[in-house]
């Protein structure tokens, strides 16, 4: 836990940690779970995430857990944590979940099985993916979003864009780190001053973005190395802006 009540990174398995929060604790769930989509065969999926998502060899950021499930298992698992996360959110709370094109149908199924209302899919345009002859570039990832029941128009939240254009971060400390500015844009779907939950915090980008935008935030991260990296990164970044 952090010594700062505005944010915390809890080291543990989201499925176990989520059940420890009281109903109505959070105002939004904004998260980037392991997609378990790297690799076409199960043997490729089972490789270390450092091999699947980096070509930096020994200099790659640490590998992370939870990325080797086949699609049926991933969908069941996602429905479980999405259900637990919804139970600890206020009525009307938004949910935003990153996903790629392979897992998009599974993600929208899981979200709805968990009882969220699926309201749309925003686009993160990364711009720089590998060109493929005779094929469309896979240059986007997606943000499946919805709400915990009704989501009144009267919420004090402005109009938000549906497409976000940001390149992958330079000098990443996480294999699948999201751009900080992208996350600063996304957290704005939360009511001002709300408390945001990221059950798959990685290097803490969502938590840092939330605090920089005036929210409080709880991140959960199962991989020890990343929980420690996230805490150090957030502390340092917040010191730098003071
Ligand atoms: C896609 S990454 C998140 C990256 C993050 N958005 C960032 O910018 O650094 C998913 C993270 O979820 C973590 N994870 C996997 N299974 C988990 C679980 N059951 N509970 C909590 N964290 C988990 C992984 O260790 C990984 O760091």
Coordinates of N, CA and C and ligand atoms in Angstrom, one line a residue:
X1 N 0.8 -1.2 0.0 CA 0.0 0.0 0.0 C 0.9 1.3 0.0
X2 N 0.4 2.3 -0.6 CA 1.1 3.6 -0.6 C 0.9 4.3 0.7
X3 N 1.8 5.2 1.1 CA 1.6 6.0 2.3 C 0.8 7.3 1.9
X4 N 0.5 7.4 0.6 CA -0.3 8.5 0.1 C -1.7 8.1 -0.1
X5 N -2.8 8.6 0.6 CA -4.1 8.1 0.4 C -4.7 8.4 -1.0
X6 N -4.0 9.3 -1.7 CA -4.5 9.6 -3.0 C -4.3 8.4 -4.0
X7 N -3.3 7.6 -3.8 CA -3.1 6.5 -4.7 C -2.5 5.3 -3.9
X8 N -2.7 4.1 -4.5 CA -2.0 2.9 -3.9 C -1.8 1.9 -5.0
X9 N -0.8 1.1 -4.9 CA -0.6 0.0 -5.8 C -0.5 -1.2 -4.8
X10 N -1.5 -2.1 -5.0 CA -1.6 -3.3 -4.2 C -1.0 -4.5 -5.0
X11 N 0.0 -5.2 -4.4 CA 0.5 -6.4 -5.1 C -0.3 -7.6 -4.8
X12 N -0.9 -8.2 -5.8 CA -1.7 -9.4 -5.6 C -2.5 -9.7 -6.9
X13 N -3.2 -10.8 -6.8 CA -4.1 -11.3 -7.9 C -5.4 -10.5 -7.8
X14 N -5.7 -9.9 -8.9 CA -7.0 -9.0 -8.9 C -8.2 -9.9 -8.4
X15 N -8.3 -11.1 -8.8 CA -9.5 -11.9 -8.5 C -9.6 -12.1 -7.0
X16 N -8.5 -12.1 -6.3 CA -8.5 -12.2 -4.8 C -8.7 -10.8 -4.2
X17 N -8.0 -9.8 -4.7 CA -8.0 -8.5 -4.0 C -9.3 -7.8 -4.2
X18 N -10.0 -7.9 -5.3 CA -11.2 -7.1 -5.6 C -12.3 -7.4 -4.6
X19 N -12.4 -8.7 -4.1 CA -13.4 -9.1 -3.2 C -13.3 -8.4 -1.8
X20 N -12.1 -7.8 -1.6 CA -11.9 -7.2 -0.3 C -12.4 -5.8 -0.2
X21 N -12.9 -5.2 -1.3 CA -13.4 -3.8 -1.3 C -14.9 -3.8 -1.0
X22 N -15.4 -2.8 -0.4 CA -16.8 -2.7 -0.1 C -17.6 -2.2 -1.4
X23 N -18.8 -2.6 -1.5 CA -19.6 -2.2 -2.7 C -19.7 -0.6 -2.7
X24 N -19.6 -0.1 -3.9 CA -19.7 1.4 -4.1 C -18.4 2.1 -3.8
X25 N -17.3 1.4 -3.7 CA -16.0 2.1 -3.4 C -15.5 2.9 -4.6
X26 N -15.7 2.5 -5.8 CA -15.1 3.1 -7.0 C -16.0 3.8 -7.9
X27 N -15.5 4.9 -8.6 CA -16.3 5.7 -9.5 C -16.0 5.3 -11.0
X28 N -15.0 4.4 -11.2 CA -14.7 4.0 -12.6 C -13.7 2.8 -12.5
X29 N -13.8 2.0 -13.5 CA -12.8 0.9 -13.7 C -12.1 1.3 -15.1
X30 N -10.8 1.5 -15.0 CA -10.1 1.8 -16.3 C -8.8 1.0 -16.3
X31 N -8.8 0.0 -17.3 CA -7.8 -1.0 -17.2 C -7.3 -1.6 -18.5
X32 N -6.2 -2.2 -18.4 CA -5.5 -2.8 -19.6 C -5.0 -4.2 -19.2
X33 N -6.0 -5.1 -19.3 CA -5.6 -6.5 -18.8 C -4.6 -7.2 -19.7
X34 N -4.0 -8.3 -19.3 CA -3.3 -9.1 -20.2 C -4.2 -9.6 -21.3
X35 N -3.9 -9.4 -22.6 CA -4.8 -9.7 -23.7 C -4.8 -11.2 -24.0
X36 N -3.7 -11.9 -23.7 CA -3.5 -13.3 -24.0 C -3.7 -13.5 -25.5
X37 N -3.3 -12.6 -26.3 CA -3.5 -12.7 -27.8 C -2.3 -12.8 -28.6
X38 N -1.1 -12.6 -28.0 CA 0.1 -12.7 -28.7 C 0.4 -14.2 -29.1
X39 N 0.5 -14.5 -30.4 CA 0.8 -15.8 -30.8 C -0.5 -16.5 -31.4
X40 N -0.3 -17.2 -32.5 CA -1.5 -17.8 -33.1 C -1.7 -19.2 -32.5
X41 N -0.7 -19.9 -32.1 CA -0.8 -21.3 -31.6 C -0.7 -21.2 -30.1
X42 N -1.1 -22.3 -29.4 CA -1.0 -22.3 -27.9 C 0.5 -22.3 -27.5
X43 N 1.3 -23.0 -28.3 CA 2.8 -23.0 -28.0 C 3.3 -21.6 -28.1
X44 N 2.9 -20.8 -29.1 CA 3.4 -19.4 -29.2 C 2.9 -18.6 -28.0
X45 N 1.6 -18.8 -27.6 CA 1.0 -18.1 -26.5 C 1.8 -18.3 -25.2
X46 N 2.2 -19.6 -25.1 CA 2.9 -20.0 -23.8 C 4.3 -19.4 -23.6
X47 N 4.8 -18.8 -24.7 CA 6.2 -18.2 -24.5 C 6.1 -17.0 -23.5
X48 N 7.3 -16.7 -23.0 CA 7.4 -15.5 -22.1 C 6.9 -14.3 -22.8
X49 N 6.2 -13.4 -22.0 CA 5.8 -12.1 -22.6 C 7.0 -11.3 -23.1
X50 N 8.1 -11.5 -22.4 CA 9.3 -10.7 -22.9 C 9.7 -11.1 -24.3
X51 N 9.4 -12.4 -24.7 CA 9.7 -12.8 -26.1 C 8.6 -12.4 -27.0
X52 N 7.3 -12.5 -26.5 CA 6.2 -12.2 -27.4 C 6.1 -10.7 -27.7
X53 N 6.4 -9.8 -26.7 CA 6.1 -8.4 -26.9 C 7.4 -7.5 -27.0
X54 N 8.6 -8.1 -27.1 CA 9.8 -7.3 -27.2 C 10.8 -8.0 -28.0
X55 N 11.6 -7.2 -28.7 CA 12.8 -7.9 -29.4 C 14.1 -7.3 -28.8
X56 N 14.0 -6.9 -27.5 CA 15.2 -6.3 -26.9 C 16.0 -7.4 -26.2
X57 N 15.7 -8.7 -26.3 CA 16.5 -9.7 -25.7 C 16.7 -9.5 -24.2
X58 N 17.9 -9.6 -23.7 CA 18.2 -9.4 -22.3 C 17.9 -8.1 -21.7
X59 N 17.7 -7.1 -22.6 CA 17.4 -5.7 -22.1 C 15.9 -5.4 -22.1
X60 N 15.1 -6.4 -22.4 CA 13.6 -6.2 -22.3 C 13.2 -6.0 -20.9
X61 N 12.1 -5.2 -20.7 CA 11.5 -5.1 -19.4 C 11.1 -6.5 -18.9
X62 N 10.8 -6.6 -17.6 CA 10.5 -7.9 -17.0 C 9.3 -8.6 -17.6
X63 N 9.2 -9.9 -17.7 CA 8.0 -10.6 -18.2 C 6.9 -10.4 -17.2
X64 N 5.6 -10.6 -17.6 CA 4.5 -10.5 -16.7 C 3.6 -11.7 -16.8
X65 N 2.7 -11.9 -15.8 CA 1.9 -13.1 -15.7 C 0.6 -12.9 -16.4
X66 N -0.1 -14.1 -16.6 CA -1.5 -14.1 -17.0 C -1.8 -13.9 -18.5
X67 N -0.8 -14.2 -19.3 CA -0.9 -13.9 -20.7 C -1.0 -15.2 -21.6
X68 N -1.2 -16.3 -21.0 CA -1.1 -17.6 -21.8 C -2.4 -18.3 -21.9
X69 N -3.5 -17.7 -21.5 CA -4.8 -18.4 -21.6 C -5.3 -18.5 -23.1
X70 N -6.0 -19.6 -23.3 CA -6.7 -19.7 -24.7 C -7.9 -18.8 -24.6
X71 N -8.6 -18.6 -25.7 CA -9.6 -17.6 -25.7 C -10.8 -17.9 -24.8
X72 N -11.2 -19.2 -24.7 CA -12.3 -19.6 -23.8 C -12.0 -19.3 -22.4
X73 N -10.8 -19.7 -22.0 CA -10.4 -19.5 -20.6 C -10.3 -18.0 -20.3
X74 N -9.7 -17.2 -21.3 CA -9.6 -15.8 -21.1 C -11.0 -15.1 -20.9
X75 N -11.9 -15.6 -21.7 CA -13.3 -14.9 -21.6 C -13.9 -15.2 -20.3
X76 N -13.8 -16.5 -19.8 CA -14.4 -16.8 -18.5 C -13.7 -16.0 -17.4
X77 N -12.4 -15.9 -17.4 CA -11.6 -15.2 -16.4 C -12.0 -13.7 -16.5
X78 N -12.1 -13.1 -17.7 CA -12.4 -11.7 -17.8 C -13.8 -11.4 -17.2
X79 N -14.7 -12.4 -17.5 CA -16.1 -12.2 -17.0 C -16.1 -12.2 -15.5
X80 N -15.2 -13.0 -14.9 CA -15.2 -13.1 -13.4 C -14.7 -11.8 -12.8
X81 N -13.5 -11.3 -13.3 CA -13.0 -10.1 -12.6 C -13.9 -8.9 -13.0
X82 N -14.4 -8.9 -14.2 CA -15.3 -7.7 -14.5 C -16.6 -7.7 -13.6
X83 N -17.0 -8.9 -13.2 CA -18.2 -9.0 -12.3 C -17.8 -8.5 -11.0
X84 N -16.6 -9.0 -10.4 CA -16.2 -8.5 -9.1 C -15.9 -7.0 -9.1
X85 N -15.4 -6.5 -10.2 CA -15.1 -5.1 -10.2 C -16.4 -4.2 -10.3
X86 N -17.4 -4.7 -11.0 CA -18.6 -4.0 -11.1 C -19.3 -3.9 -9.7
X87 N -19.2 -5.0 -8.9 CA -19.8 -5.1 -7.6 C -19.3 -4.0 -6.6
X88 N -18.0 -3.6 -6.9 CA -17.4 -2.6 -5.9 C -17.5 -1.2 -6.5
X89 N -18.2 -1.0 -7.6 CA -18.4 0.3 -8.2 C -19.7 0.9 -7.9
X90 N -19.8 2.2 -8.0 CA -21.1 2.9 -7.7 C -22.0 2.7 -9.0
X91 N -23.3 2.8 -8.8 CA -24.2 2.7 -9.9 C -23.8 3.8 -10.9
X92 N -23.8 3.5 -12.2 CA -23.5 4.5 -13.3 C -22.0 4.6 -13.5
X93 N -21.2 3.9 -12.8 CA -19.7 4.1 -13.0 C -19.4 3.6 -14.4
X94 N -18.4 4.3 -15.1 CA -18.0 3.8 -16.3 C -16.9 2.7 -16.2
X95 N -16.8 1.8 -17.2 CA -15.7 0.9 -17.3 C -15.0 1.1 -18.7
X96 N -13.7 1.1 -18.7 CA -13.0 1.2 -20.0 C -11.9 0.1 -19.9
X97 N -11.9 -0.8 -21.0 CA -11.0 -1.9 -21.0 C -10.3 -2.0 -22.3
X98 N -8.9 -1.9 -22.3 CA -8.1 -2.0 -23.5 C -8.2 -3.5 -24.0
X99 N -8.1 -3.6 -25.4 CA -8.0 -4.9 -26.0 C -7.6 -4.8 -27.4
X100 N -7.1 -5.9 -28.0 CA -6.7 -5.8 -29.4 C -7.8 -6.4 -30.3
X101 N -7.5 -6.5 -31.6 CA -8.6 -6.9 -32.5 C -8.9 -8.4 -32.3
X102 N -7.9 -9.2 -31.9 CA -8.2 -10.7 -31.8 C -9.1 -11.0 -30.7
X103 N -9.0 -10.2 -29.6 CA -9.8 -10.5 -28.4 C -11.0 -9.6 -28.3
X104 N -11.3 -8.7 -29.3 CA -12.4 -7.8 -29.2 C -13.7 -8.5 -28.9
X105 N -14.1 -9.5 -29.7 CA -15.4 -10.1 -29.5 C -15.5 -10.8 -28.1
X106 N -14.4 -11.4 -27.7 CA -14.4 -12.0 -26.3 C -14.5 -11.0 -25.2
X107 N -13.9 -9.8 -25.5 CA -14.0 -8.7 -24.4 C -15.4 -8.2 -24.3
X108 N -16.1 -8.0 -25.4 CA -17.4 -7.4 -25.3 C -18.4 -8.5 -24.8
X109 N -18.1 -9.8 -25.0 CA -18.9 -10.8 -24.4 C -18.7 -10.8 -22.9
X110 N -17.5 -10.8 -22.5 CA -17.2 -10.9 -21.0 C -17.8 -9.7 -20.3
X111 N -17.6 -8.5 -20.9 CA -18.1 -7.3 -20.2 C -19.6 -7.4 -19.9
X112 N -20.3 -7.9 -20.9 CA -21.8 -8.0 -20.8 C -22.2 -9.1 -19.9
X113 N -21.5 -10.3 -19.9 CA -21.8 -11.4 -19.0 C -21.6 -10.9 -17.6
X114 N -20.7 -10.0 -17.3 CA -20.4 -9.5 -16.0 C -21.4 -8.5 -15.5
X115 N -22.4 -8.1 -16.4 CA -23.5 -7.3 -16.0 C -23.3 -5.8 -16.3
X116 N -22.2 -5.4 -17.0 CA -22.0 -4.0 -17.4 C -22.9 -3.8 -18.7
X117 N -23.3 -2.6 -18.9 CA -23.9 -2.2 -20.2 C -22.8 -1.8 -21.1
X118 N -22.7 -2.5 -22.2 CA -21.7 -2.2 -23.2 C -22.2 -1.0 -24.0
X119 N -21.4 0.1 -24.1 CA -21.9 1.3 -24.7 C -21.1 1.7 -25.9
X120 N -19.9 1.1 -26.2 CA -19.2 1.5 -27.4 C -17.7 1.0 -27.3
X121 N -17.0 1.3 -28.4 CA -15.6 0.9 -28.5 C -14.9 2.1 -29.1
X122 N -14.0 2.7 -28.3 CA -13.1 3.8 -28.8 C -11.8 3.2 -29.4
X123 N -11.1 4.0 -30.1 CA -9.9 3.5 -30.8 C -8.7 4.2 -30.4
X124 N -7.6 3.4 -30.1 CA -6.3 4.0 -29.9 C -5.5 3.7 -31.1
X125 N -5.2 4.8 -31.9 CA -4.5 4.7 -33.1 C -3.0 4.9 -32.8
X126 N -2.2 3.8 -32.9 CA -0.8 3.8 -32.5 C 0.1 4.3 -33.7
X127 N -0.5 4.3 -34.9 CA 0.2 4.9 -36.0 C 1.3 4.1 -36.6
X128 N 2.1 3.4 -35.8 CA 3.4 2.9 -36.3 C 3.5 1.4 -36.5
X129 N 2.5 0.7 -36.8 CA 2.6 -0.8 -36.8 C 3.3 -1.2 -38.1
X130 N 3.6 -2.5 -38.2 CA 4.3 -3.1 -39.3 C 3.4 -3.1 -40.6
X131 N 3.9 -2.5 -41.7 CA 3.1 -2.7 -43.0 C 3.0 -4.1 -43.4
X132 N 1.9 -4.5 -44.0 CA 1.8 -5.9 -44.5 C 1.2 -5.9 -45.9
X133 N 1.9 -6.4 -46.9 CA 1.5 -6.3 -48.2 C 0.1 -7.0 -48.4
X134 N -0.8 -6.3 -49.1 CA -2.1 -6.8 -49.4 C -3.0 -6.9 -48.2
X135 N -2.6 -6.3 -47.1 CA -3.5 -6.4 -45.9 C -3.6 -5.0 -45.2
X136 N -4.6 -4.8 -44.4 CA -4.7 -3.6 -43.6 C -3.7 -3.6 -42.5
X137 N -3.1 -2.5 -42.2 CA -2.2 -2.4 -41.0 C -3.0 -2.7 -39.7
X138 N -2.4 -3.4 -38.8 CA -3.1 -3.5 -37.5 C -2.5 -2.4 -36.6
X139 N -3.0 -1.2 -36.8 CA -2.3 -0.1 -36.2 C -3.2 0.5 -35.0
X140 N -4.2 -0.2 -34.7 CA -5.1 0.3 -33.6 C -5.3 -0.8 -32.5
X141 N -5.5 -0.3 -31.3 CA -6.0 -1.1 -30.2 C -7.3 -0.5 -29.8
X142 N -8.1 -1.1 -29.0 CA -9.5 -0.7 -28.8 C -9.8 -0.5 -27.3
X143 N -10.7 0.4 -27.0 CA -11.1 0.6 -25.6 C -12.6 0.3 -25.6
X144 N -12.9 -0.9 -25.1 CA -14.3 -1.3 -24.9 C -14.8 -0.6 -23.7
X145 N -15.9 0.1 -23.8 CA -16.4 0.8 -22.6 C -17.9 0.7 -22.4
X146 N -18.3 0.9 -21.2 CA -19.7 0.7 -20.8 C -19.9 1.3 -19.4
X147 N -21.0 0.9 -18.8 CA -21.3 1.5 -17.5 C -22.0 0.5 -16.6
X148 N -22.0 0.8 -15.3 CA -22.7 -0.1 -14.3 C -24.1 0.4 -14.3
X149 N -25.0 -0.1 -15.2 CA -26.4 0.3 -15.2 C -26.5 1.7 -16.0
X150 N -27.5 2.4 -15.6 CA -27.8 3.7 -16.3 C -26.6 4.6 -16.1
X151 N -26.4 5.5 -17.1 CA -25.3 6.5 -17.1 C -25.8 7.8 -17.5
X152 N -26.3 8.6 -16.5 CA -27.1 9.8 -16.8 C -26.3 10.8 -17.6
X153 N -26.9 11.4 -18.6 CA -26.3 12.5 -19.4 C -25.9 13.7 -18.5
X154 N -26.6 13.8 -17.4 CA -26.3 14.9 -16.5 C -25.0 14.8 -15.7
X155 N -24.3 13.6 -15.9 CA -23.0 13.5 -15.2 C -22.1 14.7 -15.6
X156 N -21.3 15.3 -14.6 CA -20.5 16.4 -14.9 C -19.2 16.1 -15.7
X157 N -19.4 15.5 -16.9 CA -18.2 15.0 -17.7 C -18.5 15.6 -19.1
X158 N -17.4 16.2 -19.7 CA -17.6 16.8 -21.0 C -17.7 15.7 -22.2
X159 N -17.9 16.2 -23.4 CA -17.9 15.3 -24.6 C -16.5 14.8 -24.7
X160 N -16.3 13.5 -25.1 CA -15.0 12.9 -25.2 C -14.8 12.4 -26.6
X161 N -13.5 12.4 -27.1 CA -13.3 11.9 -28.4 C -13.5 10.4 -28.5
X162 N -13.6 9.8 -29.8 CA -13.7 8.4 -29.9 C -12.5 7.8 -30.5
X163 N -11.5 8.6 -30.9 CA -10.2 8.1 -31.5 C -9.1 8.9 -30.8
X164 N -8.1 8.2 -30.4 CA -6.9 8.8 -29.7 C -5.7 8.4 -30.4
X165 N -4.9 9.4 -30.9 CA -3.7 9.2 -31.7 C -2.5 9.4 -30.9
X166 N -1.8 8.4 -30.4 CA -0.5 8.6 -29.7 C 0.3 7.4 -30.0
X167 N 1.6 7.7 -30.3 CA 2.6 6.6 -30.6 C 2.9 5.9 -29.3
X168 N 3.4 4.6 -29.4 CA 3.9 3.9 -28.2 C 4.9 4.7 -27.4
X169 N 5.0 4.6 -26.1 CA 5.9 5.4 -25.3 C 7.4 5.0 -25.7
X170 N 8.3 6.0 -25.7 CA 9.7 5.7 -25.8 C 10.2 5.2 -24.4
X171 N 11.3 4.5 -24.4 CA 11.9 4.1 -23.1 C 10.9 3.5 -22.2
X172 N 10.2 2.5 -22.7 CA 9.1 1.8 -21.9 C 9.8 1.1 -20.7
X173 N 9.1 1.1 -19.5 CA 9.6 0.2 -18.4 C 8.7 -1.0 -18.3
X174 N 7.5 -1.0 -19.0 CA 6.7 -2.2 -19.1 C 6.6 -2.6 -20.5
X175 N 6.5 -4.0 -20.7 CA 6.4 -4.5 -22.1 C 5.2 -3.9 -22.9
X176 N 4.1 -3.7 -22.2 CA 2.9 -3.2 -23.0 C 2.4 -1.9 -22.3
X177 N 3.4 -1.1 -22.0 CA 3.0 0.2 -21.3 C 2.2 1.1 -22.3
X178 N 1.2 1.8 -21.7 CA 0.4 2.7 -22.5 C 0.9 4.1 -22.4
X179 N 0.7 4.9 -23.4 CA 1.2 6.3 -23.3 C 0.5 7.1 -22.2
X180 N 1.2 7.8 -21.4 CA 0.6 8.5 -20.3 C -0.5 9.5 -20.7
X181 N -0.2 10.2 -21.8 CA -1.2 11.2 -22.3 C -2.5 10.5 -22.7
X182 N -2.4 9.4 -23.3 CA -3.6 8.6 -23.7 C -4.4 8.3 -22.4
X183 N -3.7 7.9 -21.4 CA -4.5 7.5 -20.1 C -5.0 8.8 -19.5
X184 N -4.3 9.9 -19.6 CA -4.8 11.1 -19.0 C -6.1 11.5 -19.7
X185 N -6.2 11.2 -21.0 CA -7.4 11.5 -21.8 C -8.5 10.6 -21.4
X186 N -8.2 9.3 -21.2 CA -9.2 8.3 -21.0 C -9.9 8.4 -19.6
X187 N -9.0 8.7 -18.6 CA -9.6 8.8 -17.2 C -10.6 9.9 -17.1
X188 N -10.7 10.8 -18.0 CA -11.6 11.9 -17.9 C -13.1 11.5 -18.1
X189 N -13.3 10.2 -18.4 CA -14.7 9.7 -18.4 C -15.2 9.6 -17.0
X190 N -14.4 9.7 -16.0 CA -14.8 9.6 -14.6 C -15.3 11.0 -14.1
X191 N -16.2 10.9 -13.2 CA -16.7 12.2 -12.6 C -15.5 12.9 -11.8
X192 N -15.4 14.2 -11.9 CA -14.3 14.9 -11.2 C -14.1 14.4 -9.8
X193 N -12.9 14.2 -9.4 CA -12.6 13.9 -8.0 C -12.8 12.4 -7.7
X194 N -13.3 11.6 -8.6 CA -13.7 10.2 -8.3 C -12.5 9.3 -8.0
X195 N -12.8 8.1 -7.6 CA -11.8 7.1 -7.3 C -11.8 6.0 -8.4
X196 N -10.6 5.9 -9.0 CA -10.5 5.0 -10.2 C -9.8 3.7 -9.8
X197 N -10.3 2.6 -10.3 CA -9.7 1.3 -10.1 C -9.0 0.8 -11.4
X198 N -7.8 0.3 -11.3 CA -7.1 -0.4 -12.3 C -6.6 -1.7 -11.8
X199 N -7.4 -2.8 -12.1 CA -7.0 -4.1 -11.5 C -5.7 -4.7 -12.1
X200 N -5.2 -4.1 -13.2 CA -4.0 -4.7 -13.9 C -3.1 -3.5 -14.2
X201 N -2.4 -3.1 -13.1 CA -1.8 -1.7 -13.1 C -0.5 -1.7 -13.9
X202 N 0.2 -2.8 -14.1 CA 1.5 -2.8 -14.8 C 2.4 -1.8 -14.2
X203 N 2.9 -0.9 -15.0 CA 3.9 0.1 -14.5 C 3.2 1.3 -13.9
X204 N 1.9 1.2 -13.8 CA 1.2 2.3 -13.0 C 0.7 3.5 -13.9
X205 N 0.6 3.3 -15.2 CA 0.3 4.4 -16.0 C -1.1 5.0 -15.7
X206 N -2.1 4.1 -15.5 CA -3.5 4.6 -15.3 C -3.5 5.3 -13.9
X207 N -2.8 4.8 -12.9 CA -2.9 5.4 -11.6 C -2.2 6.7 -11.6
X208 N -1.1 6.8 -12.3 CA -0.4 8.1 -12.4 C -1.2 9.1 -13.2
X209 N -1.8 8.7 -14.3 CA -2.6 9.6 -15.1 C -3.8 10.1 -14.2
X210 N -4.4 9.2 -13.5 CA -5.6 9.6 -12.6 C -5.2 10.6 -11.6
X211 N -4.1 10.4 -10.9 CA -3.7 11.4 -9.9 C -3.3 12.7 -10.6
X212 N -2.6 12.7 -11.7 CA -2.3 14.0 -12.4 C -3.5 14.7 -12.9
X213 N -4.6 14.0 -13.1 CA -5.9 14.7 -13.5 C -6.8 15.0 -12.3
X214 N -6.3 14.8 -11.1 CA -7.1 15.2 -9.9 C -8.0 14.1 -9.3
X215 N -7.8 12.9 -9.8 CA -8.6 11.7 -9.2 C -7.8 11.0 -8.1
X216 N -8.4 10.1 -7.4 CA -7.6 9.2 -6.6 C -7.7 7.8 -7.3
X217 N -6.8 6.9 -7.0 CA -6.7 5.7 -7.8 C -6.1 4.6 -7.0
X218 N -6.6 3.4 -7.2 CA -6.1 2.1 -6.7 C -5.7 1.2 -7.9
X219 N -4.4 0.8 -7.9 CA -3.9 -0.2 -8.9 C -3.7 -1.5 -8.2
X220 N -3.9 -2.6 -8.9 CA -3.6 -3.9 -8.4 C -2.6 -4.5 -9.5
X221 N -1.6 -5.2 -9.0 CA -0.6 -5.7 -9.9 C 0.0 -7.0 -9.3
X222 N -0.1 -8.1 -10.1 CA 0.3 -9.4 -9.6 C 1.8 -9.7 -9.7
X223 N 2.5 -9.1 -10.7 CA 3.9 -9.3 -10.9 C 4.7 -8.4 -10.0
X224 N 5.4 -9.1 -9.0 CA 6.2 -8.3 -8.0 C 7.0 -7.2 -8.6
X225 N 7.7 -7.5 -9.7 CA 8.7 -6.5 -10.3 C 7.9 -5.3 -10.7
X226 N 6.7 -5.5 -11.3 CA 6.0 -4.3 -11.8 C 5.3 -3.6 -10.7
X227 N 4.8 -4.3 -9.7 CA 4.2 -3.5 -8.5 C 5.3 -2.6 -8.0
X228 N 6.5 -3.0 -7.8 CA 7.6 -2.2 -7.3 C 7.9 -1.1 -8.3
X229 N 8.0 -1.4 -9.5 CA 8.3 -0.4 -10.5 C 7.3 0.7 -10.6
X230 N 6.0 0.3 -10.5 CA 4.9 1.2 -10.5 C 5.0 2.2 -9.4
X231 N 5.2 1.7 -8.2 CA 5.2 2.5 -7.0 C 6.3 3.6 -7.1
X232 N 7.5 3.1 -7.5 CA 8.7 4.0 -7.7 C 8.4 5.1 -8.8
X233 N 7.9 4.6 -9.9 CA 7.6 5.5 -11.0 C 6.6 6.6 -10.6
X234 N 5.5 6.2 -9.9 CA 4.5 7.2 -9.6 C 5.0 8.2 -8.5
X235 N 5.7 7.7 -7.5 CA 6.3 8.6 -6.5 C 7.2 9.6 -7.2
X236 N 8.1 9.1 -8.1 CA 9.1 10.0 -8.7 C 8.4 11.0 -9.6
X237 N 7.4 10.6 -10.4 CA 6.7 11.5 -11.3 C 5.9 12.6 -10.5
X238 N 5.4 12.2 -9.4 CA 4.6 13.2 -8.6 C 5.5 14.2 -7.9
X239 N 6.7 13.7 -7.5 CA 7.7 14.6 -6.9 C 8.2 15.6 -8.0
X240 N 8.4 15.1 -9.2 CA 8.8 16.0 -10.3 C 7.9 17.1 -10.6
X241 N 6.6 16.9 -10.4 CA 5.6 17.9 -10.8 C 5.4 18.9 -9.6
X242 N 5.9 18.6 -8.4 CA 5.6 19.5 -7.3 C 6.6 20.7 -7.3
Ligands
LIG1 C1 -1.2 -5.2 -20.2 S1 -0.3 -5.0 -18.7 C2 -0.7 -3.4 -18.1 C3 0.2 -2.4 -18.6 C4 -0.1 -1.0 -18.0 N1 -1.3 -0.5 -18.7 C5 1.0 0.0 -18.2 O1 0.9 1.0 -18.8 O2 2.1 -0.3 -17.6 C6 -1.2 -6.1 -17.7 C7 -0.7 -6.3 -16.3 O3 -1.5 -7.1 -15.6 C8 -0.8 -7.9 -14.7 N2 -1.6 -9.1 -14.3 C9 -1.8 -10.2 -15.0 N3 -2.6 -11.1 -14.3 C10 -3.0 -10.4 -13.2 C11 -3.9 -10.7 -12.1 N4 -4.5 -11.8 -12.0 N5 -4.0 -9.8 -11.1 C12 -3.4 -8.6 -11.2 N6 -2.5 -8.2 -12.2 C13 -2.3 -9.1 -13.2 C14 0.5 -8.3 -15.4 O4 1.5 -8.6 -14.6 C15 0.7 -7.0 -16.3 O5 1.7 -6.2 -15.7

